[in-house]
Amino acid sequence: MKRIAVLTSGGDSPGMNAAIRAVTRSAIYRGLDVIGFRRGYEGLLDGDGVPLTKSSVGGIIHRGGTMLRTARSDRFRRPEGINEAISRLREYDIDGLVVVGGDGSFRGAWALHEQGFPVAGIPGTIDNDIAGTDSTIGFDTACNTALQSVEKLRDTASSHDRLFIVEVMGRSAGFLALEVAVASGAECVLVPEVPFHLEHLCEKLHYAKQRGKTHSMIILAEGVMSANQLASRLKDTGGYEARITVLGHVQRGGSPSSFDAVLASRMGASAVEMLLEGQRGFMVGYVNQQLTSCPLPTAWESKKPLNHEMMALVEALSI
Amino acid sequence: MKRIAVLTSGGDSPGMNAAIRAVTRSAIYRGLDVIGFRRGYEGLLDGDGVPLTKSSVGGIIHRGGTMLRTARSDRFRRPEGINEAISRLREYDIDGLVVVGGDGSFRGAWALHEQGFPVAGIPGTIDNDIAGTDSTIGFDTACNTALQSVEKLRDTASSHDRLFIVEVMGRSAGFLALEVAVASGAECVLVPEVPFHLEHLCEKLHYAKQRGKTHSMIILAEGVMSANQLASRLKDTGGYEARITVLGHVQRGGSPSSFDAVLASRMGASAVEMLLEGQRGFMVGYVNQQLTSCPLPTAWESKKPLNHEMMALVEALSI
Amino acid sequence: MKRIAVLTSGGDSPGMNAAIRAVTRSAIYRGLDVIGFRRGYEGLLDGDGVPLTKSSVGGIIHRGGTMLRTARSDRFRRPEGINEAISRLREYDIDGLVVVGGDGSFRGAWALHEQGFPVAGIPGTIDNDIAGTDSTIGFDTACNTALQSVEKLRDTASSHDRLFIVEVMGRSAGFLALEVAVASGAECVLVPEVPFHLEHLCEKLHYAKQRGKTHSMIILAEGVMSANQLASRLKDTGGYEARITVLGHVQRGGSPSSFDAVLASRMGASAVEMLLEGQRGFMVGYVNQQLTSCPLPTAWESKKPLNHEMMALVEALSI
Amino acid sequence: MKRIAVLTSGGDSPGMNAAIRAVTRSAIYRGLDVIGFRRGYEGLLDGDGVPLTKSSVGGIIHRGGTMLRTARSDRFRRPEGINEAISRLREYDIDGLVVVGGDGSFRGAWALHEQGFPVAGIPGTIDNDIAGTDSTIGFDTACNTALQSVEKLRDTASSHDRLFIVEVMGRSAGFLALEVAVASGAECVLVPEVPFHLEHLCEKLHYAKQRGKTHSMIILAEGVMSANQLASRLKDTGGYEARITVLGHVQRGGSPSSFDAVLASRMGASAVEMLLEGQRGFMVGYVNQQLTSCPLPTAWESKKPLNHEMMALVEALSI
């Protein structure tokens, strides 16, 4: 390999820039050239590539978002798209491609692999819903961002004796919601992985009030329902007046946490190393404190289980 | 005066605890006793008072919310409410009352004053919509909280080439929105004080795009319309797809900023001093870097003007 | 078991309060009473115990420091100290003791165990220098605190084209320094585990300058030498003018990060569970994403290795 | 005027980038060209100028430090230096120069003015020691940065029952120390403007201990003495064991606070406006909430008074 490319795809997540920097610098350190494609697969199809140098990735490690930007690409999903992308990669003399993104981005990368092009995936998403790795880049930062918001809401909730519903991101997974619920000492957490009964929730809130709790915080994963829906159902069924907050895209931004900056740096360097060792069509993972690799399809074919002991903990610790 | 009371009323704001501490400690320093009433006027009517000591207000200066909690009180608004409140104050041997809150809270305080009870007001609200003072306690903190969120959104907006609408608080005033817009370098700001034309906004967005701006940020004061409404109107009129974020109650929480902690400390001490000097029915203000006082009705009878030079600045600096 | 006690000992670390809360609430949830001893073993010897209830540990999960305070105790280290402590525990009808702290605190707990008293240890230190667990409570928070400071210093370093030495904590271990160095993209890291040659460092700085680096950041673990010493040696040997910053006790404070709040909650609950299951003289660990236990002496008899791949990464990524 | 230049000089401060952006964009908005000189007067002498465009100052408003960098220049201080600088400015066809910095930088600007070159000064320093303006750019951010550190130290101080000395910046002025002391509820503050008696301090600490204060925080302005010196004098005179923390350069970095970002934006736009109106040799100030101007020498000839009422407040509120 003489020249590799890197792109970010799908939703942005904090630490993507640290991953771009690590891929670039460790590739240069090993004697490779690096091209960055802007706006994900869309930019790849447009031939929107720029050389990445030691200094062009300087000063970005702590910046949120992605300097290469990201985009959806409908063109790429079509069969012609894959071939066109490979042509573009060949035009640029690219010998290997590193894709930073989530499972959708990895399906794209896998399609390139199936056409014989060497690809590596780095899991970058705040949702942590990627099997084959304990953590994805951005998840820890998003947990901290959401936690800090919930702590601010707690100030108001406790000052006004109120019930708050906080809707957090996570797509169809509850990892972010569960982590934030335990970390913030929330009274309840609702996640898509665990069936939800409105009556139980009302009973719980009722019982909390009886025990003297003057305020309660419900952490709601967006994959369950919207905060608005939950609020109106709580009102209809139990007569509860809840304030709602939808944390929204704020969770995607910000400087990466120490954990994410380190994870992104290590994964970026490993992706290059593994490509040089001859691995193909793989995703870099972080499993049991070790950098590992697995076939890309693991990311979407396996299902990462939620920690049910932590679900029980929310219950036990909010008595 | 031998004993004064303090309560917080209306929406909570960061720095209320610093004000409670300052009122308490400077009163004790001058030989007075202090009672804190919980849950605003509602708690006053319920006789829910607790002695505040040097140590009971220790360690609270940097905490968000209010340790005395706050509440709405319909009972207090009725004529009997006022008299009942004065009876309660007499039962507790209170010679003066300090109310920390916004204009609604001050109307209540004024009613007590009109019945002959010595009261002082300290402006505490994140909205900064109180005439008679350049700044209210909590405004600066809310600006910083909102700014930090907008900076995080900017990461995502610039990574995805998107248009974002950020709805900030402020009730019927645009102070918070305008400050955040200038501080964040937003492309547009919509405030209740300035009439708003959808066509102009669309033109502006169009022109920005032409000049090569790949993303834009609109700061919307809640007093204009909801972010949802604006988004659908932008879509209908100009075909723009905007992402929306409603910052919500997060803006009310958090540790007070340095400015707010100092302002609250100074206002709290001044309220006690002015009461001891014989002032009655007044609000402490901070005008031109000086602690001042004005009659309580100034707070709602005068209208604090928005800074139009800053409105123009948003335009000039987002070219 | 009917009643357990908890105390914090040694240097404080963020998340200790979350651990106290988790021990208390999960114990109450399982029908136990809980006593908290103030000021570590010193308070235990003084009989300075307070009942901990569901509500007395409310609102503390996100607070830095430890509500039970902590202290050194020379009295406790003497043989009589151990016996006296056990007498005190018996007076309070305590059936088991949970100690949150570092290896020094665990030696004390082990002495109680050897006298037949049921004890559990929870690793709480920002240094992460405890074998038997991948992470200690407070380490992740300290990494984030130090990282944020280094990012601020980077602003000034890059504005002034300067060389900065940042001394971080860690006692005789380099975990904190190494994590912060990778996360901040520092040019060099010096840790006690890896021998250090001044000439190599000077060469490296020289070479960095030649490559056009206008500023450099050296992360120095306190266990190597002081920042002052390094600065004067760099001046003497290589003529380098370095600015120094000693992050100091700031690294010990602050709200726990999401990771630490979750870790503390899970470890606190597990300590109670394991005591109830009959485990004795153990430390709760977090190994490969699982809660585990090991004999207390593991904490100081084994040596936790530094990650040498990460040392190499600092080199490769700061080219 | 057709073309103006901007440079940052002296110590960097948060908000300098926001000022550069405001100068640049408001100048372009009014039809001017803008050149930025790197590394202050040193870069000016070297002819190290770059055109600043609308987009080259995009995305910098919230970044700490200064994108133009800064430096000391001994060459510039010599009489030939001034003439050489004016030659350089003429080579670049510059009609006016905006200097962002402190009093040292303004003396340089004044020397240019005295040779007939149109200059404007914008006060940028975290020390706030510039007469003619209530606030300098960076002061509010530094207060918040220092406050957040002191809050973290308070966690440890209160957990360990300790005495802490925190040394903050400020050169020969006590503005930063005083603000932080009031905002953090510190027990003592030592500033250069107020003579200091060690015996009084010891008495105060003694008395605080008697009243049951288990920990104390002394905020020390660097202009008084070093934290090390104070600690050893406190030990010698009163037997006190104090922990020390020197906040250091961290105080200079970080994203500007909302206040500073707004102040910098307004001052930058005003500097351009005032130059266009024909003002010369002036500094932009912010006095009583208004943008004003004064002759540059005001910055160093007048002395800005410390607020003595706030000194008294530290005393009264830390009882």
Coordinates of N, CA and C in Angstrom, one line a residue, chain D residues 170-269:
Chain D
G170 N -3.1 38.4 37.1 CA -3.5 39.8 37.2 C -2.4 40.8 37.2
R171 N -1.1 40.3 36.9 CA 0.0 41.2 36.9 C 0.0 42.0 38.2
S172 N 0.1 43.3 38.1 CA 0.2 44.1 39.4 C -1.2 44.6 39.8
A173 N -2.2 44.0 39.3 CA -3.6 44.4 39.7 C -4.4 43.2 40.3
G174 N -5.4 43.6 41.1 CA -6.1 42.6 41.8 C -7.5 42.3 41.3
F175 N -7.8 42.8 40.1 CA -9.2 42.7 39.6 C -9.7 41.2 39.6
L176 N -8.8 40.4 38.9 CA -9.2 39.0 38.8 C -9.3 38.3 40.1
A177 N -8.4 38.5 41.0 CA -8.4 37.9 42.3 C -9.7 38.3 43.1
L178 N -10.0 39.6 43.0 CA -11.2 40.0 43.8 C -12.5 39.4 43.3
E179 N -12.6 39.5 41.9 CA -13.8 38.9 41.3 C -14.0 37.4 41.7
V180 N -12.9 36.7 41.6 CA -13.0 35.3 41.8 C -13.3 35.0 43.3
A181 N -12.7 35.9 44.2 CA -12.9 35.7 45.6 C -14.4 35.8 46.0
V182 N -15.0 36.9 45.4 CA -16.4 37.1 45.7 C -17.3 36.0 45.1
A183 N -16.9 35.7 43.8 CA -17.7 34.7 43.1 C -17.7 33.3 43.7
S184 N -16.5 33.0 44.3 CA -16.3 31.6 44.9 C -16.7 31.6 46.4
G185 N -17.0 32.7 46.9 CA -17.2 32.7 48.4 C -16.0 32.4 49.2
A186 N -14.8 32.9 48.7 CA -13.6 32.6 49.4 C -13.5 33.3 50.8
E187 N -12.7 32.7 51.6 CA -12.6 33.3 53.0 C -11.7 34.6 53.0
C188 N -10.7 34.6 52.1 CA -9.8 35.7 52.1 C -9.4 36.0 50.7
V189 N -9.0 37.3 50.5 CA -8.4 37.7 49.2 C -7.3 38.7 49.5
L190 N -6.2 38.4 48.8 CA -5.0 39.3 48.9 C -4.7 39.9 47.6
V191 N -4.7 41.3 47.5 CA -4.5 42.0 46.3 C -3.4 43.0 46.5
P192 N -2.7 43.4 45.4 CA -1.6 44.4 45.5 C -2.1 45.8 45.9
E193 N -3.4 46.1 45.6 CA -3.9 47.4 45.9 C -4.1 47.7 47.4
V194 N -4.2 46.6 48.2 CA -4.5 46.8 49.6 C -3.4 46.2 50.4
P195 N -2.8 47.0 51.3 CA -1.7 46.5 52.1 C -2.1 45.2 52.9
F196 N -1.1 44.4 53.1 CA -1.5 43.1 53.7 C -0.7 42.8 54.9
H197 N -1.4 42.4 56.0 CA -0.7 42.1 57.2 C -0.8 40.6 57.6
L198 N 0.3 40.0 57.7 CA 0.2 38.5 57.9 C -0.5 38.2 59.2
E199 N -0.3 39.0 60.2 CA -0.9 38.8 61.5 C -2.4 38.8 61.4
H200 N -2.9 39.8 60.7 CA -4.4 39.8 60.5 C -4.9 38.6 59.8
L201 N -4.2 38.2 58.8 CA -4.6 37.0 58.1 C -4.6 35.8 59.0
C202 N -3.6 35.6 59.8 CA -3.5 34.5 60.8 C -4.7 34.6 61.8
E203 N -4.9 35.8 62.3 CA -6.0 35.9 63.2 C -7.3 35.5 62.6
K204 N -7.5 35.9 61.4 CA -8.7 35.6 60.6 C -8.9 34.1 60.5
L205 N -7.8 33.5 60.1 CA -7.9 32.0 59.9 C -8.2 31.3 61.3
H206 N -7.5 31.9 62.3 CA -7.7 31.3 63.6 C -9.2 31.5 64.1
Y207 N -9.7 32.6 63.8 CA -11.1 32.9 64.2 C -12.1 32.1 63.4
A208 N -11.8 31.9 62.2 CA -12.6 31.1 61.3 C -12.7 29.7 61.9
K209 N -11.5 29.2 62.3 CA -11.5 27.8 62.8 C -12.3 27.7 64.1
Q210 N -12.2 28.7 64.9 CA -12.9 28.7 66.2 C -14.4 28.7 65.9
R211 N -14.8 29.4 64.9 CA -16.3 29.4 64.5 C -16.7 28.1 63.9
G212 N -15.8 27.2 63.7 CA -16.2 25.9 63.1 C -16.0 25.7 61.7
K213 N -15.3 26.7 61.0 CA -15.0 26.5 59.6 C -14.0 25.4 59.5
T214 N -14.2 24.3 58.8 CA -13.2 23.3 58.7 C -12.2 23.5 57.6
H215 N -12.6 24.3 56.6 CA -11.6 24.6 55.5 C -11.7 26.0 55.1
S216 N -10.7 26.5 54.5 CA -10.6 27.9 54.1 C -9.9 28.0 52.8
M217 N -10.3 29.1 52.0 CA -9.7 29.3 50.7 C -9.2 30.7 50.6
I218 N -8.0 30.9 50.3 CA -7.4 32.2 50.2 C -7.1 32.4 48.7
I219 N -7.6 33.5 48.1 CA -7.3 33.8 46.7 C -6.2 34.9 46.8
L220 N -5.2 34.6 46.1 CA -4.0 35.4 46.1 C -3.7 35.9 44.7
A221 N -3.6 37.3 44.6 CA -3.2 37.8 43.3 C -1.7 37.7 43.2
E222 N -1.3 37.3 42.0 CA 0.2 37.1 41.8 C 1.0 38.3 42.1
G223 N 0.4 39.5 42.0 CA 1.1 40.7 42.2 C 1.5 40.9 43.7
V224 N 0.9 40.1 44.6 CA 1.3 40.3 46.0 C 2.5 39.6 46.4
M225 N 2.5 38.3 46.1 CA 3.7 37.4 46.3 C 3.3 36.1 45.7
S226 N 4.3 35.1 45.7 CA 3.9 33.9 45.1 C 3.2 33.0 46.2
A227 N 2.4 32.0 45.8 CA 1.7 31.2 46.7 C 2.7 30.4 47.6
N228 N 3.8 30.1 47.0 CA 4.8 29.4 47.8 C 5.3 30.3 49.0
Q229 N 5.6 31.5 48.7 CA 6.0 32.5 49.7 C 5.0 32.6 50.8
L230 N 3.7 32.8 50.4 CA 2.7 33.0 51.3 C 2.5 31.7 52.2
A231 N 2.6 30.6 51.6 CA 2.5 29.3 52.4 C 3.6 29.2 53.4
S232 N 4.8 29.6 53.0 CA 5.8 29.4 54.0 C 5.7 30.5 55.1
R233 N 5.3 31.6 54.8 CA 5.1 32.7 55.8 C 3.9 32.3 56.7
L234 N 2.9 31.7 56.2 CA 1.8 31.3 57.0 C 2.2 30.2 58.0
K235 N 3.1 29.3 57.5 CA 3.6 28.3 58.3 C 4.4 28.8 59.4
D236 N 5.4 29.7 59.1 CA 6.3 30.3 60.0 C 5.5 31.1 61.1
T237 N 4.6 31.9 60.7 CA 4.0 32.8 61.6 C 2.9 32.1 62.4
G238 N 2.0 31.4 61.7 CA 0.8 30.9 62.4 C 0.8 29.3 62.5
G239 N 1.8 28.7 61.9 CA 1.7 27.2 62.0 C 0.7 26.6 61.1
Y240 N 0.3 27.3 60.1 CA -0.7 26.8 59.2 C -0.1 26.0 58.1
E241 N -0.7 24.8 57.8 CA -0.3 24.0 56.6 C -1.2 24.3 55.5
A242 N -0.8 25.0 54.5 CA -1.7 25.3 53.4 C -1.2 24.5 52.1
R243 N -2.2 24.1 51.4 CA -2.0 23.5 50.1 C -2.0 24.6 49.1
I244 N -1.2 24.6 48.1 CA -1.2 25.7 47.1 C -1.5 25.2 45.7
T245 N -2.2 26.0 45.0 CA -2.4 25.8 43.6 C -2.2 27.1 42.8
V246 N -1.4 27.0 41.8 CA -1.1 28.1 40.9 C -1.8 27.9 39.6
L247 N -2.9 28.7 39.4 CA -3.7 28.4 38.2 C -3.0 28.5 36.9
G248 N -2.1 29.5 36.9 CA -1.2 29.6 35.7 C -1.9 30.0 34.4
H249 N -1.2 29.6 33.3 CA -1.6 30.0 32.0 C -3.0 29.4 31.6
V250 N -3.5 28.5 32.3 CA -4.8 28.0 32.0 C -5.8 29.1 31.9
Q251 N -5.6 30.1 32.8 CA -6.5 31.3 32.8 C -6.6 32.1 31.6
R252 N -5.6 31.9 30.7 CA -5.5 32.7 29.5 C -6.2 32.0 28.3
G253 N -6.6 30.7 28.5 CA -7.1 30.0 27.3 C -8.6 29.8 27.4
G254 N -9.1 29.0 26.5 CA -10.5 28.6 26.5 C -11.3 29.5 25.6
S255 N -12.5 29.0 25.3 CA -13.4 29.7 24.5 C -13.9 31.0 25.2
P256 N -14.0 32.1 24.6 CA -14.5 33.3 25.3 C -15.9 33.0 25.8
S257 N -16.2 33.6 27.0 CA -17.5 33.6 27.5 C -18.4 34.4 26.6
S258 N -19.7 34.3 26.9 CA -20.7 35.0 26.1 C -20.4 36.5 26.2
F259 N -20.1 37.0 27.4 CA -19.8 38.4 27.6 C -18.6 38.8 26.8
D260 N -17.6 38.1 26.8 CA -16.4 38.4 26.1 C -16.5 38.4 24.6
A261 N -17.3 37.4 24.1 CA -17.5 37.2 22.7 C -18.3 38.4 22.2
V262 N -19.3 38.9 23.0 CA -20.1 40.0 22.6 C -19.2 41.3 22.7
L263 N -18.5 41.4 23.8 CA -17.6 42.6 23.9 C -16.6 42.8 22.8
A264 N -16.0 41.6 22.5 CA -15.0 41.7 21.4 C -15.6 42.0 20.1
S265 N -16.8 41.5 19.8 CA -17.5 41.7 18.6 C -17.9 43.2 18.5
R266 N -18.4 43.7 19.6 CA -18.8 45.1 19.5 C -17.6 46.1 19.4
M267 N -16.5 45.8 20.2 CA -15.4 46.6 20.2 C -14.7 46.6 18.8
G268 N -14.6 45.4 18.2 CA -14.0 45.3 16.9 C -14.7 46.1 15.9
A269 N -16.1 46.0 15.9 CA -16.9 46.8 14.9 C -16.7 48.3 15.2

